Amino acid sequence: MECFRRVNPFRACAGLRVLGYLMLALVAAIVAVSYYAVVVYAWGPLLLGGGGGSVAAAAIVLAAFHLLLIMMLWCYLMVVFTDPGAVPENWRHAAEEDDMDESNTRTISNDVATDIVNPPLFTSEGQGNASRYCSRCQNGKPPRCHHCSICDRCVLKMDHHCVWVVNCVGARNYKYFLLFLVYTFLETVLDTLVLLPSFITFFRDESRRSSSASDVAILFLAFVLNLAFALSLLIFIGMHTSLVASNTTSIEPWFAS
């Protein structure tokens, strides 16, 4: 059991860094498909040529769709381009600095050499909040900091490496990651609900079957994708809500002693 706890599941994705860039293209494709299905195929024509009630309903749907889309894309880009949190070079724990001030007989150079050979305050991954040392970065590791094998760097309060954003989720971009989950969930739920009437009408009304095959395929694909993402995101939001409430991260249980 102890060996399983010390396994880092994200190291298995070390060879999938290139896949992350494909995920960016996949996200753009999903957004494009949903945009065409909702705006161009289903609700845009109602806004331009429908009756009074249809125009009002279409205006509300399209306004909510674009608002959520803008917020979702903004949060997504913030997660992608925001540094998750880097450890300053030659970082030291406060307790180490106090010990250095009290030790008048040792020089700073001797301190550094001693810490590297036999670091008194650096411990293993599972020993509480004590300071640790990263042999790969050759630097100190603050509490709750972990080394990402994919990014090959230490990340402050690392939660996980997300291939969907080609970046680690850590102290500085975790807020944007949570907002991205929430806005994406709301957007996918909205898309599913507003596409449902067109989806049902198409299979019930033979007169609507004159639509081109490409429009039918896009409508079907957009509806299924948004429904699937809405259900899966609901699970992720519940998981991260529990993590926030317990003040922990998804990676920390793997390093628990």
PDB file of C-alpha atoms in Angstrom:
ATOM      1  CA  MET A   1       0.000   0.000   0.000  1.00  0.00           C
ATOM      2  CA  GLU A   2       2.840   2.380   0.814  1.00  0.00           C
ATOM      3  CA  CYS A   3       4.343   1.951  -2.645  1.00  0.00           C
ATOM      4  CA  PHE A   4       1.033   2.897  -4.288  1.00  0.00           C
ATOM      5  CA  ARG A   5       0.787   6.075  -2.226  1.00  0.00           C
ATOM      6  CA  ARG A   6       4.175   7.210  -3.412  1.00  0.00           C
ATOM      7  CA  VAL A   7       3.396   6.700  -7.091  1.00  0.00           C
ATOM      8  CA  ASN A   8       2.915   9.983  -8.943  1.00  0.00           C
ATOM      9  CA  PRO A   9       0.104   9.330 -11.454  1.00  0.00           C
ATOM     10  CA  PHE A  10       1.019  12.387 -13.525  1.00  0.00           C
ATOM     11  CA  ARG A  11       4.423  10.970 -14.439  1.00  0.00           C
ATOM     12  CA  ALA A  12       2.617   8.555 -16.697  1.00  0.00           C
ATOM     13  CA  CYS A  13       1.663  11.574 -18.830  1.00  0.00           C
ATOM     14  CA  ALA A  14       5.257  12.751 -19.258  1.00  0.00           C
ATOM     15  CA  GLY A  15       5.255  11.640 -22.881  1.00  0.00           C
ATOM     16  CA  LEU A  16       1.908  13.313 -23.596  1.00  0.00           C
ATOM     17  CA  ARG A  17       3.057  16.931 -23.552  1.00  0.00           C
ATOM     18  CA  VAL A  18       2.584  17.176 -27.315  1.00  0.00           C
ATOM     19  CA  LEU A  19      -0.967  15.917 -26.849  1.00  0.00           C
ATOM     20  CA  GLY A  20      -1.696  19.071 -24.866  1.00  0.00           C
ATOM     21  CA  TYR A  21      -1.249  21.215 -27.965  1.00  0.00           C
ATOM     22  CA  LEU A  22      -3.690  18.988 -29.809  1.00  0.00           C
ATOM     23  CA  MET A  23      -6.120  19.557 -26.938  1.00  0.00           C
ATOM     24  CA  LEU A  24      -5.995  23.294 -27.616  1.00  0.00           C
ATOM     25  CA  ALA A  25      -7.109  22.620 -31.188  1.00  0.00           C
ATOM     26  CA  LEU A  26      -9.786  20.234 -29.916  1.00  0.00           C
ATOM     27  CA  VAL A  27     -11.183  22.879 -27.557  1.00  0.00           C
ATOM     28  CA  ALA A  28     -11.309  25.377 -30.439  1.00  0.00           C
ATOM     29  CA  ALA A  29     -13.101  22.801 -32.620  1.00  0.00           C
ATOM     30  CA  ILE A  30     -15.698  22.040 -29.928  1.00  0.00           C
ATOM     31  CA  VAL A  31     -16.362  25.755 -29.432  1.00  0.00           C
ATOM     32  CA  ALA A  32     -16.723  26.233 -33.201  1.00  0.00           C
ATOM     33  CA  VAL A  33     -19.160  23.321 -33.537  1.00  0.00           C
ATOM     34  CA  SER A  34     -21.272  24.555 -30.625  1.00  0.00           C
ATOM     35  CA  TYR A  35     -21.240  28.110 -31.954  1.00  0.00           C
ATOM     36  CA  TYR A  36     -22.440  27.019 -35.388  1.00  0.00           C
ATOM     37  CA  ALA A  37     -25.165  24.780 -33.972  1.00  0.00           C
ATOM     38  CA  VAL A  38     -26.540  27.339 -31.504  1.00  0.00           C
ATOM     39  CA  VAL A  39     -26.035  30.646 -33.315  1.00  0.00           C
ATOM     40  CA  VAL A  40     -26.045  29.829 -37.026  1.00  0.00           C
ATOM     41  CA  TYR A  41     -28.353  26.822 -37.205  1.00  0.00           C
ATOM     42  CA  ALA A  42     -30.823  26.934 -34.304  1.00  0.00           C
ATOM     43  CA  TRP A  43     -31.317  30.447 -32.868  1.00  0.00           C
ATOM     44  CA  GLY A  44     -29.771  32.912 -35.292  1.00  0.00           C
ATOM     45  CA  PRO A  45     -32.502  32.434 -37.934  1.00  0.00           C
ATOM     46  CA  LEU A  46     -35.182  32.970 -35.259  1.00  0.00           C
ATOM     47  CA  LEU A  47     -33.618  36.274 -34.283  1.00  0.00           C
ATOM     48  CA  LEU A  48     -33.591  37.462 -37.892  1.00  0.00           C
ATOM     49  CA  GLY A  49     -36.905  36.134 -39.151  1.00  0.00           C
ATOM     50  CA  GLY A  50     -39.064  34.957 -36.264  1.00  0.00           C
ATOM     51  CA  GLY A  51     -42.112  36.502 -34.635  1.00  0.00           C
ATOM     52  CA  GLY A  52     -42.092  38.833 -31.639  1.00  0.00           C
ATOM     53  CA  GLY A  53     -41.890  36.093 -29.043  1.00  0.00           C
ATOM     54  CA  SER A  54     -39.329  34.128 -31.007  1.00  0.00           C
ATOM     55  CA  VAL A  55     -37.117  37.183 -31.472  1.00  0.00           C
ATOM     56  CA  ALA A  56     -37.180  37.962 -27.751  1.00  0.00           C
ATOM     57  CA  ALA A  57     -36.391  34.375 -26.805  1.00  0.00           C
ATOM     58  CA  ALA A  58     -33.605  34.176 -29.392  1.00  0.00           C
ATOM     59  CA  ALA A  59     -32.117  37.461 -28.189  1.00  0.00           C
ATOM     60  CA  ILE A  60     -32.015  36.208 -24.575  1.00  0.00           C
ATOM     61  CA  VAL A  61     -30.521  32.846 -25.559  1.00  0.00           C
ATOM     62  CA  LEU A  62     -27.861  34.370 -27.801  1.00  0.00           C
ATOM     63  CA  ALA A  63     -26.933  37.022 -25.224  1.00  0.00           C
ATOM     64  CA  ALA A  64     -26.509  34.405 -22.478  1.00  0.00           C
ATOM     65  CA  PHE A  65     -24.598  32.141 -24.871  1.00  0.00           C
ATOM     66  CA  HIS A  66     -22.095  34.833 -25.856  1.00  0.00           C
ATOM     67  CA  LEU A  67     -21.650  36.088 -22.284  1.00  0.00           C
ATOM     68  CA  LEU A  68     -20.846  32.623 -20.956  1.00  0.00           C
ATOM     69  CA  LEU A  69     -18.641  31.917 -23.973  1.00  0.00           C
ATOM     70  CA  ILE A  70     -16.582  35.063 -23.385  1.00  0.00           C
ATOM     71  CA  MET A  71     -16.140  34.302 -19.684  1.00  0.00           C
ATOM     72  CA  MET A  72     -15.281  30.667 -20.404  1.00  0.00           C
ATOM     73  CA  LEU A  73     -12.647  31.547 -23.014  1.00  0.00           C
ATOM     74  CA  TRP A  74     -11.156  34.288 -20.814  1.00  0.00           C
ATOM     75  CA  CYS A  75     -10.752  31.883 -17.881  1.00  0.00           C
ATOM     76  CA  TYR A  76      -9.361  29.210 -20.200  1.00  0.00           C
ATOM     77  CA  LEU A  77      -6.714  31.554 -21.602  1.00  0.00           C
ATOM     78  CA  MET A  78      -5.815  32.704 -18.086  1.00  0.00           C
ATOM     79  CA  VAL A  79      -5.236  29.092 -17.024  1.00  0.00           C
ATOM     80  CA  VAL A  80      -3.125  28.460 -20.126  1.00  0.00           C
ATOM     81  CA  PHE A  81      -0.930  31.567 -19.926  1.00  0.00           C
ATOM     82  CA  THR A  82      -0.728  32.243 -16.175  1.00  0.00           C
ATOM     83  CA  ASP A  83       2.348  30.886 -14.434  1.00  0.00           C
ATOM     84  CA  PRO A  84       1.050  28.419 -11.815  1.00  0.00           C
ATOM     85  CA  GLY A  85       3.690  29.531  -9.307  1.00  0.00           C
ATOM     86  CA  ALA A  86       7.469  29.237  -9.387  1.00  0.00           C
ATOM     87  CA  VAL A  87       9.885  28.762  -6.502  1.00  0.00           C
ATOM     88  CA  PRO A  88      12.434  31.618  -6.216  1.00  0.00           C
ATOM     89  CA  GLU A  89      15.996  30.601  -6.933  1.00  0.00           C
ATOM     90  CA  ASN A  90      17.945  29.551  -3.825  1.00  0.00           C
ATOM     91  CA  TRP A  91      14.735  29.631  -1.772  1.00  0.00           C
ATOM     92  CA  ARG A  92      15.139  28.931   1.947  1.00  0.00           C
ATOM     93  CA  HIS A  93      12.675  28.196   4.708  1.00  0.00           C
ATOM     94  CA  ALA A  94      12.244  30.927   7.333  1.00  0.00           C
ATOM     95  CA  ALA A  95      13.505  28.536  10.003  1.00  0.00           C
ATOM     96  CA  GLU A  96      16.685  28.046   8.007  1.00  0.00           C
ATOM     97  CA  GLU A  97      17.292  31.790   7.816  1.00  0.00           C
ATOM     98  CA  ASP A  98      16.829  32.117  11.571  1.00  0.00           C
ATOM     99  CA  ASP A  99      19.344  29.333  12.143  1.00  0.00           C
ATOM    100  CA  MET A 100      21.796  31.064   9.844  1.00  0.00           C
ATOM    101  CA  ASP A 101      21.467  34.325  11.789  1.00  0.00           C
ATOM    102  CA  GLU A 102      22.104  32.539  15.070  1.00  0.00           C
ATOM    103  CA  SER A 103      25.136  30.667  13.772  1.00  0.00           C
ATOM    104  CA  ASN A 104      27.928  33.251  13.837  1.00  0.00           C
ATOM    105  CA  THR A 105      30.688  30.715  13.342  1.00  0.00           C
ATOM    106  CA  ARG A 106      29.505  29.520   9.942  1.00  0.00           C
ATOM    107  CA  THR A 107      29.683  31.369   6.631  1.00  0.00           C
ATOM    108  CA  ILE A 108      26.865  31.429   4.106  1.00  0.00           C
ATOM    109  CA  SER A 109      28.865  29.319   1.687  1.00  0.00           C
ATOM    110  CA  ASN A 110      29.386  26.638   4.323  1.00  0.00           C
ATOM    111  CA  ASP A 111      25.670  26.730   5.105  1.00  0.00           C
ATOM    112  CA  VAL A 112      24.733  26.056   1.478  1.00  0.00           C
ATOM    113  CA  ALA A 113      27.248  23.247   1.161  1.00  0.00           C
ATOM    114  CA  THR A 114      26.059  21.622   4.397  1.00  0.00           C
ATOM    115  CA  ASP A 115      22.400  21.824   3.379  1.00  0.00           C
ATOM    116  CA  ILE A 116      23.038  20.197   0.028  1.00  0.00           C
ATOM    117  CA  VAL A 117      24.987  17.312   1.514  1.00  0.00           C
ATOM    118  CA  ASN A 118      22.861  16.790   4.627  1.00  0.00           C
ATOM    119  CA  PRO A 119      19.860  19.117   4.659  1.00  0.00           C
ATOM    120  CA  PRO A 120      18.571  19.205   8.264  1.00  0.00           C
ATOM    121  CA  LEU A 121      15.235  20.796   7.484  1.00  0.00           C
ATOM    122  CA  PHE A 122      14.463  19.186   4.140  1.00  0.00           C
ATOM    123  CA  THR A 123      12.356  16.066   4.522  1.00  0.00           C
ATOM    124  CA  SER A 124      10.537  13.565   2.351  1.00  0.00           C
ATOM    125  CA  GLU A 125       7.322  14.352   0.502  1.00  0.00           C
ATOM    126  CA  GLY A 126       5.039  13.081   3.242  1.00  0.00           C
ATOM    127  CA  GLN A 127       6.415  14.664   6.367  1.00  0.00           C
ATOM    128  CA  GLY A 128       4.007  17.496   7.065  1.00  0.00           C
ATOM    129  CA  ASN A 129       4.846  21.096   6.264  1.00  0.00           C
ATOM    130  CA  ALA A 130       8.590  20.879   6.830  1.00  0.00           C
ATOM    131  CA  SER A 131      10.782  22.288   4.105  1.00  0.00           C
ATOM    132  CA  ARG A 132      12.134  19.893   1.504  1.00  0.00           C
ATOM    133  CA  TYR A 133      14.749  19.864  -1.217  1.00  0.00           C
ATOM    134  CA  CYS A 134      14.266  19.101  -4.926  1.00  0.00           C
ATOM    135  CA  SER A 135      17.219  17.187  -6.321  1.00  0.00           C
ATOM    136  CA  ARG A 136      16.081  17.863  -9.894  1.00  0.00           C
ATOM    137  CA  CYS A 137      15.666  21.631  -9.550  1.00  0.00           C
ATOM    138  CA  GLN A 138      18.574  21.883  -7.080  1.00  0.00           C
ATOM    139  CA  ASN A 139      16.456  24.189  -4.968  1.00  0.00           C
ATOM    140  CA  GLY A 140      14.370  24.254  -1.821  1.00  0.00           C
ATOM    141  CA  LYS A 141      10.735  23.190  -1.909  1.00  0.00           C
ATOM    142  CA  PRO A 142       8.212  25.213   0.102  1.00  0.00           C
ATOM    143  CA  PRO A 143       5.375  23.339   1.834  1.00  0.00           C
ATOM    144  CA  ARG A 144       2.777  21.911  -0.579  1.00  0.00           C
ATOM    145  CA  CYS A 145       5.142  22.397  -3.510  1.00  0.00           C
ATOM    146  CA  HIS A 146       5.663  19.510  -5.941  1.00  0.00           C
ATOM    147  CA  HIS A 147       7.875  18.851  -8.926  1.00  0.00           C
ATOM    148  CA  CYS A 148       6.010  18.387 -12.223  1.00  0.00           C
ATOM    149  CA  SER A 149       7.671  15.741 -14.349  1.00  0.00           C
ATOM    150  CA  ILE A 150       6.007  17.076 -17.496  1.00  0.00           C
ATOM    151  CA  CYS A 151       6.967  20.737 -17.063  1.00  0.00           C
ATOM    152  CA  ASP A 152      10.235  19.706 -15.356  1.00  0.00           C
ATOM    153  CA  ARG A 153       9.877  22.340 -12.632  1.00  0.00           C
ATOM    154  CA  CYS A 154       8.578  22.780  -9.108  1.00  0.00           C
ATOM    155  CA  VAL A 155       5.095  24.296  -8.831  1.00  0.00           C
ATOM    156  CA  LEU A 156       3.693  26.064  -5.784  1.00  0.00           C
ATOM    157  CA  LYS A 157       0.644  24.285  -4.336  1.00  0.00           C
ATOM    158  CA  MET A 158       0.469  22.075  -7.383  1.00  0.00           C
ATOM    159  CA  ASP A 159      -2.927  20.497  -7.982  1.00  0.00           C
ATOM    160  CA  HIS A 160      -2.212  18.598 -11.204  1.00  0.00           C
ATOM    161  CA  HIS A 161      -0.848  18.957 -14.709  1.00  0.00           C
ATOM    162  CA  CYS A 162      -3.767  19.466 -17.075  1.00  0.00           C
ATOM    163  CA  VAL A 163      -3.230  18.345 -20.678  1.00  0.00           C
ATOM    164  CA  TRP A 164      -6.287  20.356 -21.708  1.00  0.00           C
ATOM    165  CA  VAL A 165      -4.486  23.625 -20.914  1.00  0.00           C
ATOM    166  CA  VAL A 166      -0.858  22.498 -21.532  1.00  0.00           C
ATOM    167  CA  ASN A 167       0.018  23.851 -18.107  1.00  0.00           C
ATOM    168  CA  CYS A 168       0.126  22.954 -14.448  1.00  0.00           C
ATOM    169  CA  VAL A 169      -2.695  24.046 -12.178  1.00  0.00           C
ATOM    170  CA  GLY A 170      -1.158  25.606  -9.094  1.00  0.00           C
ATOM    171  CA  ALA A 171      -1.296  28.467  -6.625  1.00  0.00           C
ATOM    172  CA  ARG A 172      -1.556  31.313  -9.148  1.00  0.00           C
ATOM    173  CA  ASN A 173      -3.983  29.889 -11.707  1.00  0.00           C
ATOM    174  CA  TYR A 174      -6.148  27.538  -9.628  1.00  0.00           C
ATOM    175  CA  LYS A 175      -8.812  30.243  -9.265  1.00  0.00           C
ATOM    176  CA  TYR A 176      -9.061  30.615 -13.040  1.00  0.00           C
ATOM    177  CA  PHE A 177      -9.211  26.831 -13.393  1.00  0.00           C
ATOM    178  CA  LEU A 178     -12.197  26.610 -11.045  1.00  0.00           C
ATOM    179  CA  LEU A 179     -13.937  29.483 -12.831  1.00  0.00           C
ATOM    180  CA  PHE A 180     -13.253  27.788 -16.152  1.00  0.00           C
ATOM    181  CA  LEU A 181     -14.941  24.615 -14.889  1.00  0.00           C
ATOM    182  CA  VAL A 182     -17.976  26.557 -13.662  1.00  0.00           C
ATOM    183  CA  TYR A 183     -18.423  28.684 -16.796  1.00  0.00           C
ATOM    184  CA  THR A 184     -17.873  25.682 -19.072  1.00  0.00           C
ATOM    185  CA  PHE A 185     -20.479  23.707 -17.127  1.00  0.00           C
ATOM    186  CA  LEU A 186     -22.994  26.546 -17.414  1.00  0.00           C
ATOM    187  CA  GLU A 187     -22.238  26.977 -21.113  1.00  0.00           C
ATOM    188  CA  THR A 188     -22.617  23.277 -21.893  1.00  0.00           C
ATOM    189  CA  VAL A 189     -25.859  23.059 -19.920  1.00  0.00           C
ATOM    190  CA  LEU A 190     -27.210  26.085 -21.806  1.00  0.00           C
ATOM    191  CA  ASP A 191     -26.156  24.626 -25.164  1.00  0.00           C
ATOM    192  CA  THR A 192     -27.786  21.292 -24.345  1.00  0.00           C
ATOM    193  CA  LEU A 193     -31.060  22.931 -23.332  1.00  0.00           C
ATOM    194  CA  VAL A 194     -31.296  25.330 -26.283  1.00  0.00           C
ATOM    195  CA  LEU A 195     -30.358  22.637 -28.805  1.00  0.00           C
ATOM    196  CA  LEU A 196     -32.810  20.098 -27.377  1.00  0.00           C
ATOM    197  CA  PRO A 197     -35.902  21.556 -29.160  1.00  0.00           C
ATOM    198  CA  SER A 198     -34.136  21.503 -32.523  1.00  0.00           C
ATOM    199  CA  PHE A 199     -32.832  18.029 -31.803  1.00  0.00           C
ATOM    200  CA  ILE A 200     -36.340  16.717 -30.990  1.00  0.00           C
ATOM    201  CA  THR A 201     -38.040  18.620 -33.809  1.00  0.00           C
ATOM    202  CA  PHE A 202     -35.666  17.247 -36.402  1.00  0.00           C
ATOM    203  CA  PHE A 203     -36.494  13.626 -35.553  1.00  0.00           C
ATOM    204  CA  ARG A 204     -40.237  14.259 -35.185  1.00  0.00           C
ATOM    205  CA  ASP A 205     -40.921  16.621 -38.080  1.00  0.00           C
ATOM    206  CA  GLU A 206     -40.120  15.250 -41.534  1.00  0.00           C
ATOM    207  CA  SER A 207     -40.237  18.748 -43.017  1.00  0.00           C
ATOM    208  CA  ARG A 208     -37.076  19.641 -41.087  1.00  0.00           C
ATOM    209  CA  ARG A 209     -35.208  16.733 -42.670  1.00  0.00           C
ATOM    210  CA  SER A 210     -34.506  18.856 -45.741  1.00  0.00           C
ATOM    211  CA  SER A 211     -31.534  20.278 -43.837  1.00  0.00           C
ATOM    212  CA  SER A 212     -28.144  19.458 -45.281  1.00  0.00           C
ATOM    213  CA  ALA A 213     -26.285  16.454 -43.980  1.00  0.00           C
ATOM    214  CA  SER A 214     -23.540  18.676 -42.602  1.00  0.00           C
ATOM    215  CA  ASP A 215     -26.018  20.729 -40.555  1.00  0.00           C
ATOM    216  CA  VAL A 216     -27.576  17.552 -39.188  1.00  0.00           C
ATOM    217  CA  ALA A 217     -24.171  16.154 -38.256  1.00  0.00           C
ATOM    218  CA  ILE A 218     -23.110  19.380 -36.539  1.00  0.00           C
ATOM    219  CA  LEU A 219     -26.395  19.605 -34.610  1.00  0.00           C
ATOM    220  CA  PHE A 220     -26.126  15.999 -33.438  1.00  0.00           C
ATOM    221  CA  LEU A 221     -22.421  16.313 -32.564  1.00  0.00           C
ATOM    222  CA  ALA A 222     -22.894  19.584 -30.694  1.00  0.00           C
ATOM    223  CA  PHE A 223     -25.796  18.227 -28.651  1.00  0.00           C
ATOM    224  CA  VAL A 224     -24.016  14.999 -27.689  1.00  0.00           C
ATOM    225  CA  LEU A 225     -20.712  16.721 -26.871  1.00  0.00           C
ATOM    226  CA  ASN A 226     -22.316  19.392 -24.707  1.00  0.00           C
ATOM    227  CA  LEU A 227     -24.428  16.841 -22.858  1.00  0.00           C
ATOM    228  CA  ALA A 228     -21.389  14.632 -22.207  1.00  0.00           C
ATOM    229  CA  PHE A 229     -19.227  17.538 -21.037  1.00  0.00           C
ATOM    230  CA  ALA A 230     -21.982  18.885 -18.784  1.00  0.00           C
ATOM    231  CA  LEU A 231     -22.301  15.539 -16.980  1.00  0.00           C
ATOM    232  CA  SER A 232     -18.543  15.040 -16.623  1.00  0.00           C
ATOM    233  CA  LEU A 233     -17.920  18.621 -15.500  1.00  0.00           C
ATOM    234  CA  LEU A 234     -20.538  18.249 -12.792  1.00  0.00           C
ATOM    235  CA  ILE A 235     -18.387  15.484 -11.281  1.00  0.00           C
ATOM    236  CA  PHE A 236     -15.201  17.565 -11.547  1.00  0.00           C
ATOM    237  CA  ILE A 237     -16.849  20.598  -9.953  1.00  0.00           C
ATOM    238  CA  GLY A 238     -18.089  18.465  -7.068  1.00  0.00           C
ATOM    239  CA  MET A 239     -14.616  16.986  -6.570  1.00  0.00           C
ATOM    240  CA  HIS A 240     -12.839  20.353  -6.573  1.00  0.00           C
ATOM    241  CA  THR A 241     -15.491  21.891  -4.329  1.00  0.00           C
ATOM    242  CA  SER A 242     -14.715  19.155  -1.816  1.00  0.00           C
ATOM    243  CA  LEU A 243     -10.970  19.807  -2.184  1.00  0.00           C
ATOM    244  CA  VAL A 244     -11.400  23.546  -1.620  1.00  0.00           C
ATOM    245  CA  ALA A 245     -13.602  22.934   1.413  1.00  0.00           C
ATOM    246  CA  SER A 246     -10.952  20.642   2.934  1.00  0.00           C
ATOM    247  CA  ASN A 247      -8.078  22.964   1.923  1.00  0.00           C
ATOM    248  CA  THR A 248      -6.217  20.303  -0.017  1.00  0.00           C
ATOM    249  CA  THR A 249      -5.241  19.498  -3.595  1.00  0.00           C
ATOM    250  CA  SER A 250      -5.892  16.490  -5.781  1.00  0.00           C
ATOM    251  CA  ILE A 251      -2.209  15.476  -5.764  1.00  0.00           C
ATOM    252  CA  GLU A 252      -1.603  15.585  -2.003  1.00  0.00           C
ATOM    253  CA  PRO A 253      -3.315  12.263  -1.092  1.00  0.00           C
ATOM    254  CA  TRP A 254      -0.689  10.481  -3.193  1.00  0.00           C
ATOM    255  CA  PHE A 255       2.053  11.877  -0.959  1.00  0.00           C
ATOM    256  CA  ALA A 256       0.259  11.314   2.344  1.00  0.00           C
ATOM    257  CA  SER A 257       2.294   9.349   4.825  1.00  0.00           C
TER     258      SER A 257
END
